[in-house]
Coordinates of C-alpha atoms in Angstrom, one line a residue:
X1450 CA 53.8 31.1 -0.2
X1451 CA 51.4 31.2 2.7
X1452 CA 48.2 31.3 0.5
X1453 CA 49.7 28.5 -1.4
X1454 CA 49.8 26.5 1.9
X1455 CA 46.6 27.4 3.0
X1456 CA 44.8 26.3 -0.3
X1457 CA 46.4 23.3 -0.1
X1458 CA 45.7 22.2 3.7
X1459 CA 41.8 23.5 2.6
X1460 CA 42.1 21.0 -0.6
X1461 CA 43.6 18.2 1.6
X1462 CA 40.6 18.8 4.1
X1463 CA 37.9 18.8 1.6
X1464 CA 39.5 15.5 0.2
X1465 CA 39.6 13.8 3.4
X1466 CA 36.1 15.1 4.1
X1467 CA 34.9 13.5 0.9
X1468 CA 36.7 10.2 1.4
X1469 CA 34.9 10.1 5.1
X1470 CA 31.6 10.9 3.5
X1471 CA 31.7 8.7 0.8
X1472 CA 32.5 5.7 3.1
X1473 CA 29.6 7.3 5.5
X1474 CA 26.9 6.8 2.7
X1475 CA 28.1 3.0 2.2
X1476 CA 28.2 2.4 5.8
X1477 CA 24.6 4.1 6.2
X1478 CA 23.6 1.7 3.2
X1479 CA 25.1 -1.2 4.8
X1480 CA 23.7 -0.4 8.4
X1481 CA 20.0 0.0 6.9
X1482 CA 20.6 -3.3 5.2
X1483 CA 21.8 -5.3 7.9
X1484 CA 18.6 -4.7 9.6
X1485 CA 15.4 -6.8 9.6
X1486 CA 12.9 -4.1 10.8
X1487 CA 13.3 -0.2 10.0
X1488 CA 10.5 2.0 11.8
X1489 CA 10.7 5.7 11.4
X1490 CA 8.6 9.0 11.9
X1491 CA 8.5 11.7 9.0
X1492 CA 7.3 14.9 8.5
X1493 CA 7.4 16.8 5.1
X1494 CA 7.1 20.5 4.4
X1495 CA 6.0 22.1 1.0
X1496 CA 4.6 25.4 0.2
X1497 CA 1.3 25.3 -1.7
X1498 CA -0.1 27.4 -4.5
X1499 CA -1.2 30.5 -1.8
X1500 CA 2.3 30.5 -0.7
X1501 CA 1.6 28.7 3.1
X1502 CA 3.6 25.9 3.8
X1503 CA 1.6 22.5 4.2
X1504 CA 2.8 19.9 6.1
X1505 CA 2.1 15.8 6.0
X1506 CA 3.3 13.6 8.9
X1507 CA 3.2 10.0 9.6
X1508 CA 5.1 6.8 10.3
X1509 CA 6.6 3.8 8.4
X1510 CA 7.9 0.5 9.4
X1511 CA 9.6 -1.8 6.7
X1512 CA 10.1 -5.4 7.5
X1513 CA 12.2 -8.0 5.4
X1514 CA 9.8 -9.6 3.1
X1515 CA 9.9 -12.4 0.5
X1516 CA 8.5 -11.0 -2.4
X1517 CA 11.0 -10.5 -5.5
X1518 CA 9.7 -7.3 -6.5
X1519 CA 10.2 -5.5 -3.6
X1520 CA 12.6 -6.4 -0.7
X1521 CA 10.3 -5.1 2.2
X1522 CA 6.6 -5.4 3.3
X1523 CA 5.7 -2.5 5.2
X1524 CA 3.1 -0.3 6.9
X1525 CA 2.8 3.5 6.2
X1526 CA 0.4 5.6 8.6
X1527 CA -0.8 8.9 7.4
X1528 CA -3.5 11.1 8.3
X1529 CA -7.0 9.4 7.1
X1530 CA -5.1 6.8 5.2
X1531 CA -3.0 3.9 5.7
X1532 CA -0.6 1.9 3.1
X1533 CA 0.2 -1.7 3.5
X1534 CA 2.3 -4.2 1.4
X1535 CA 2.4 -7.6 3.0
X1536 CA 3.1 -11.1 1.5
X1537 CA 3.0 -9.4 -2.0
X1538 CA -0.4 -7.7 -1.6
X1539 CA -0.8 -3.6 -1.7
X1540 CA -3.8 -2.3 0.2
X1541 CA -4.8 1.3 0.8
X1542 CA -7.2 1.8 3.9
X1543 CA -9.0 5.0 3.7
X1544 CA -10.5 5.8 6.9
X1545 CA -12.7 8.3 5.7
X1546 CA -14.6 6.4 3.2
X1547 CA -14.3 3.2 5.3
X1548 CA -13.0 1.2 2.7
X1549 CA -10.1 -1.0 1.7
X1550 CA -8.7 -0.5 -2.0
X1551 CA -7.1 -3.8 -3.0
X1552 CA -4.3 -3.6 -6.1
X1553 CA -4.7 -7.1 -7.5
X1554 CA -1.8 -6.2 -9.6
X1555 CA 1.3 -6.3 -8.0
X1556 CA 3.8 -5.2 -10.5
X1557 CA 1.7 -2.2 -11.2
X1558 CA 1.2 -1.7 -7.5
X1559 CA 4.9 -1.9 -6.8
X1560 CA 6.1 0.9 -9.3
X1561 CA 3.2 2.9 -8.4
X1562 CA 3.9 3.3 -4.5
X1563 CA 7.7 3.4 -5.0
X1564 CA 7.4 6.0 -7.9
X1565 CA 4.2 7.5 -7.0
X1566 CA 3.3 7.7 -3.3
X1567 CA 5.1 10.4 -1.3
X1568 CA 5.5 8.4 2.0
X1569 CA 7.4 5.4 0.1
X1570 CA 8.9 7.5 -2.9
X1571 CA 10.8 9.8 -0.6
X1572 CA 11.5 6.8 2.2
X1573 CA 15.1 6.5 3.1
X1574 CA 14.6 2.8 2.1
X1575 CA 14.1 4.2 -1.5
X1576 CA 16.1 7.4 -1.3
X1577 CA 19.4 5.4 -0.3
X1578 CA 19.1 3.0 -3.4
X1579 CA 19.7 6.4 -5.5
X1580 CA 23.4 7.5 -6.8
X1581 CA 24.6 10.5 -4.6
X1582 CA 27.7 12.5 -4.3
X1583 CA 29.1 14.2 -1.6
X1584 CA 29.0 18.0 -1.6
X1585 CA 29.5 19.4 2.2
X1586 CA 28.9 18.8 5.6
X1587 CA 26.1 21.0 7.4
X1588 CA 25.0 21.7 11.1
X1589 CA 21.0 21.8 10.3
X1590 CA 20.8 20.2 14.0
X1591 CA 23.8 18.4 14.3
X1592 CA 26.6 17.4 12.2
X1593 CA 25.6 15.9 8.9
X1594 CA 26.8 15.0 5.5
X1595 CA 25.1 16.4 2.3
X1596 CA 24.6 14.4 -0.6
X1597 CA 23.4 15.8 -4.0
X1598 CA 22.2 14.2 -7.4
X1599 CA 20.4 15.6 -10.3
X1600 CA 16.8 14.3 -11.2
X1601 CA 16.0 16.4 -13.8
X1602 CA 18.0 19.0 -16.4
X1603 CA 15.4 19.4 -19.4
X1604 CA 14.1 22.1 -21.5
X1605 CA 10.3 22.1 -21.9
X1606 CA 8.8 24.7 -24.4
X1607 CA 11.7 26.6 -24.1
X1608 CA 12.0 26.9 -20.6
X1609 CA 14.8 25.0 -18.5
X1610 CA 13.7 22.8 -15.6
X1611 CA 16.5 21.8 -12.9
X1612 CA 15.8 19.5 -10.5
X1613 CA 18.3 18.3 -7.8
X1614 CA 17.9 16.6 -4.7
X1615 CA 19.9 16.7 -1.3
X1616 CA 20.2 13.3 1.1
X1617 CA 22.0 14.5 4.4
X1618 CA 23.2 11.7 6.5
X1619 CA 24.0 11.9 10.5
X1620 CA 27.2 11.0 11.0
X1621 CA 26.6 9.7 14.3
X1622 CA 23.5 7.6 13.5
X1623 CA 24.8 6.7 9.9
X1624 CA 21.2 7.1 8.8
X1625 CA 19.4 9.9 6.5
X1626 CA 17.9 12.5 8.6
X1627 CA 17.0 15.1 6.0
X1628 CA 15.7 15.4 2.4
X1629 CA 15.4 18.1 0.2
X1630 CA 14.1 18.4 -3.5
X1631 CA 14.8 21.9 -4.8
X1632 CA 13.2 22.8 -8.3
X1633 CA 14.4 25.4 -10.7
X1634 CA 12.8 26.9 -13.9
X1635 CA 14.6 29.0 -15.8
X1636 CA 17.5 29.5 -13.4
X1637 CA 15.0 30.6 -10.4
X1638 CA 14.0 28.8 -7.5
X1639 CA 10.6 27.2 -7.6
X1640 CA 9.1 24.4 -5.3
X1641 CA 11.1 23.0 -2.4
X1642 CA 10.2 19.8 -0.7
X1643 CA 11.7 18.9 2.7
X1644 CA 11.4 15.6 4.7
X1645 CA 12.5 15.0 8.4
X1646 CA 13.2 11.6 9.4
X1647 CA 13.1 11.2 13.1
X1648 CA 12.4 8.2 15.8
X1649 CA 14.1 5.8 14.2
X1650 CA 13.5 1.9 15.8
X1651 CA 15.8 -0.7 14.0
X1652 CA 16.1 -4.2 14.6
X1653 CA 17.5 -7.5 13.5
X1654 CA 15.1 -9.7 15.0
X1655 CA 13.2 -11.8 12.5
X1656 CA 9.1 -11.1 13.3
X1657 CA 6.8 -10.9 10.8
X1658 CA 4.3 -7.7 9.7
X1659 CA 1.0 -7.9 11.1
X1660 CA -1.4 -5.4 10.3
X1661 CA -5.0 -5.7 11.7
X1662 CA -7.6 -4.2 9.0
X1663 CA -10.1 -1.9 11.0
X1664 CA -13.7 -3.4 11.9
X1665 CA -16.3 -2.6 9.7
X1666 CA -14.6 -1.3 6.4
X1667 CA -15.4 -2.7 3.1
X1668 CA -13.1 -3.7 0.4
X1669 CA -12.8 -2.4 -3.1
X1670 CA -10.6 -3.4 -6.2
X1671 CA -8.6 -0.2 -7.2
X1672 CA -10.2 2.0 -10.2
X1673 CA -13.5 -0.3 -10.2
X1674 CA -15.5 2.2 -7.9
X1675 CA -17.0 4.2 -11.5
X1676 CA -18.6 1.0 -12.3
X1677 CA -22.2 0.1 -12.8
X1678 CA -24.2 0.4 -9.3
X1679 CA -24.4 -2.7 -7.0
X1680 CA -28.1 -4.1 -7.3
X1681 CA -30.5 -3.2 -4.5
X1682 CA -33.2 -4.9 -2.8
X1683 CA -36.6 -5.3 -4.6
X1684 CA -34.6 -6.1 -8.4
X1685 CA -35.2 -9.4 -9.8
X1686 CA -32.0 -11.3 -9.8
X1687 CA -30.1 -11.7 -12.8
X1688 CA -29.9 -15.5 -13.8
X1689 CA -27.0 -17.5 -14.5
X1690 CA -25.9 -20.5 -14.9
X1691 CA -21.9 -21.2 -14.1
X1692 CA -19.8 -24.3 -13.1
X1693 CA -18.4 -24.2 -9.7
X1694 CA -14.7 -25.7 -9.2
X1695 CA -15.6 -29.3 -9.1
X1696 CA -17.4 -28.8 -12.4
X1697 CA -21.3 -28.9 -10.9
X1698 CA -23.7 -26.6 -12.8
X1699 CA -25.0 -23.8 -10.4
X1700 CA -28.3 -22.7 -12.1
X1701 CA -29.9 -19.4 -10.0
X1702 CA -33.2 -20.1 -12.2
X1703 CA -33.3 -23.8 -11.2
X1704 CA -33.0 -22.8 -7.5
X1705 CA -36.2 -20.9 -7.4
X1706 CA -38.4 -22.0 -4.2
X1707 CA -35.7 -21.7 -2.1
X1708 CA -33.7 -18.7 -0.7
X1709 CA -30.2 -18.2 -2.4
X1710 CA -27.0 -16.3 -0.5
X1711 CA -24.3 -15.0 -3.4
X1712 CA -21.2 -14.0 -1.4
X1713 CA -19.0 -12.2 -4.0
X1714 CA -15.8 -12.0 -2.6
X1715 CA -12.0 -12.0 -3.6
X1716 CA -8.7 -13.7 -2.1
X1717 CA -6.9 -10.7 -1.3
X1718 CA -10.0 -9.2 0.9
X1719 CA -9.4 -9.4 4.5
X1720 CA -12.9 -8.9 5.4
X1721 CA -14.2 -11.6 2.8
X1722 CA -11.8 -13.7 5.0
X1723 CA -13.6 -12.7 8.2
X1724 CA -16.9 -13.6 6.9
X1725 CA -16.1 -17.1 5.7
X1726 CA -14.6 -17.5 8.8
X1727 CA -17.8 -16.5 10.7
X1728 CA -19.6 -18.6 8.6
X1729 CA -17.2 -21.7 9.7
X1730 CA -17.9 -21.0 13.3
X1731 CA -19.9 -24.3 15.3
X1732 CA -22.3 -22.0 16.2
X1733 CA -23.2 -21.0 12.8
X1734 CA -25.2 -22.6 10.2
X1735 CA -27.6 -21.6 7.2
X1736 CA -31.4 -22.6 7.4
X1737 CA -32.2 -25.7 4.8
X1738 CA -34.1 -23.3 2.9
X1739 CA -31.1 -21.3 2.2
X1740 CA -28.3 -22.2 -0.9
X1741 CA -25.1 -20.2 -0.4
X1742 CA -22.6 -19.5 -3.4
X1743 CA -19.2 -18.2 -3.3
X1744 CA -18.3 -16.0 -6.3
X1745 CA -15.0 -14.7 -7.2
X1746 CA -15.1 -12.2 -9.9
X1747 CA -11.3 -11.3 -9.7
X1748 CA -9.0 -14.6 -9.2
X1749 CA -8.3 -17.6 -11.3
X1750 CA -9.6 -21.0 -10.8
X1751 CA -6.2 -22.3 -9.8
X1752 CA -5.5 -19.5 -6.8
X1753 CA -9.2 -19.7 -6.0
X1754 CA -9.4 -23.7 -5.8
X1755 CA -6.2 -23.7 -3.4
X1756 CA -7.5 -20.6 -1.3
X1757 CA -11.0 -22.6 -0.9
X1758 CA -9.1 -25.3 0.4
X1759 CA -7.2 -23.5 2.9
X1760 CA -10.0 -21.3 3.9
X1761 CA -12.5 -24.4 4.2
X1762 CA -15.2 -22.2 2.3
X1763 CA -18.5 -24.2 3.1
X1764 CA -20.3 -24.1 -0.1
X1765 CA -19.8 -24.2 -3.9
X1766 CA -17.3 -21.7 -5.2
X1767 CA -17.3 -20.2 -8.6
X1768 CA -13.8 -18.5 -9.7
X1769 CA -13.0 -16.1 -12.5
X1770 CA -16.8 -14.5 -12.9
X1771 CA -16.1 -11.1 -14.0
X1772 CA -19.0 -10.7 -16.1
X1773 CA -21.2 -12.0 -13.2
X1774 CA -20.0 -9.6 -11.1
X1775 CA -20.3 -6.7 -13.6
X1776 CA -24.0 -8.0 -14.1
X1777 CA -24.6 -7.3 -10.3
X1778 CA -22.7 -4.3 -10.3
X1779 CA -20.2 -5.5 -7.7
X1780 CA -17.3 -3.4 -6.7
X1781 CA -16.9 -3.7 -3.1
X1782 CA -16.2 -6.9 -1.5
X1783 CA -17.1 -8.8 0.2
X1784 CA -20.9 -8.1 -1.6
X1785 CA -23.9 -10.4 -0.3
X1786 CA -27.3 -10.5 -1.9
X1787 CA -29.9 -12.5 -0.3
X1788 CA -32.3 -13.7 -3.0
X1789 CA -35.9 -14.9 -1.9
X1790 CA -37.6 -17.8 -3.2
X1791 CA -39.3 -16.0 -6.1
X1792 CA -35.8 -14.9 -7.4
X1793 CA -36.2 -11.2 -6.2
X1794 CA -33.1 -9.6 -4.3
X1795 CA -34.4 -9.3 -0.7
X1796 CA -31.0 -7.6 0.8
X1797 CA -27.8 -6.5 -0.5
X1798 CA -25.0 -6.0 2.0
X1799 CA -21.7 -4.7 1.3
X1800 CA -18.9 -5.3 3.7
X1801 CA -18.7 -7.8 6.2
X1802 CA -21.3 -7.3 8.9
X1803 CA -21.5 -9.6 11.8
X1804 CA -25.1 -8.8 12.4
X1805 CA -26.0 -9.6 8.8
X1806 CA -24.8 -13.1 9.2
X1807 CA -26.1 -13.8 12.6
X1808 CA -29.5 -12.9 11.3
X1809 CA -29.5 -15.9 8.6
X1810 CA -28.1 -18.7 11.1
X1811 CA -30.6 -21.0 12.2
X1812 CA -28.6 -21.5 15.4
X1813 CA -29.0 -17.6 16.4

């Protein structure tokens, strides 16, 4: 009789905990969704092939955005690399290479950073959207409720592969504080990945997310680095005939006898905008014998026309000129070619360099 009563009490206690934990999960989701800004630090642990434990640490900040494909704008900072998604534009800032990779296809970029990139794929923002089942409480650091879901259960070449995920939510914080991904191969434990989330900062205050691009970096379109090499000084500039946004003919060969400055740029390149702003300064003016042309190899004419008007690009603008970009070997933005009076490239500059532009100005 006493055994039956004890089991009944244990069942009642477990059922009550399960009910509380189910409510905690939903409270956590509502708590997070009610915030306009969510920032936190993370630290990840996983074994490498030589049996050591690798670690990865960084910090993320999410701010409610206006794009339909992903609810938040974000800045994710990790050693050597920052990832930003602001106003529908996804960029990766690679500090070691001093470059910014642009991802012009927003839909592909969102799929990539939510499913493939560790700091985002395993972020509380994304994890809370999954379906979880309460299993048990734990006290890893303090009172946490543990939830589990099966990520994979399949057979590959006769071997069973099973992956389960665990999410631990603080009972006091109502926030995810620990995440575990445990893999099994034929019933034996294999790789285990753990994430710790700390130093949350939540705010309901509506403020835009701002990220300042590092000075002196160049921009490249993702996946274009394997293309042809950019043309260098001393090479005869390939001639072309293109129509600008006003329908006027831009004929490079017809400009022989004057210097020509070709500015290859894209809309989503922050450094390109810096260069345009530089050339719009009151203390900047090109000499009378220099003709400038803005060439955009990536973006369509309607988008470029709107951008050119808002940015006040002060010289002819050519859009959707991918073939010309390939002809000149352009993959980083902005890229400048200064062509001399005989049609030979005098100087090639990749990236925004104030000294180069100031050297061109007749007001220097």
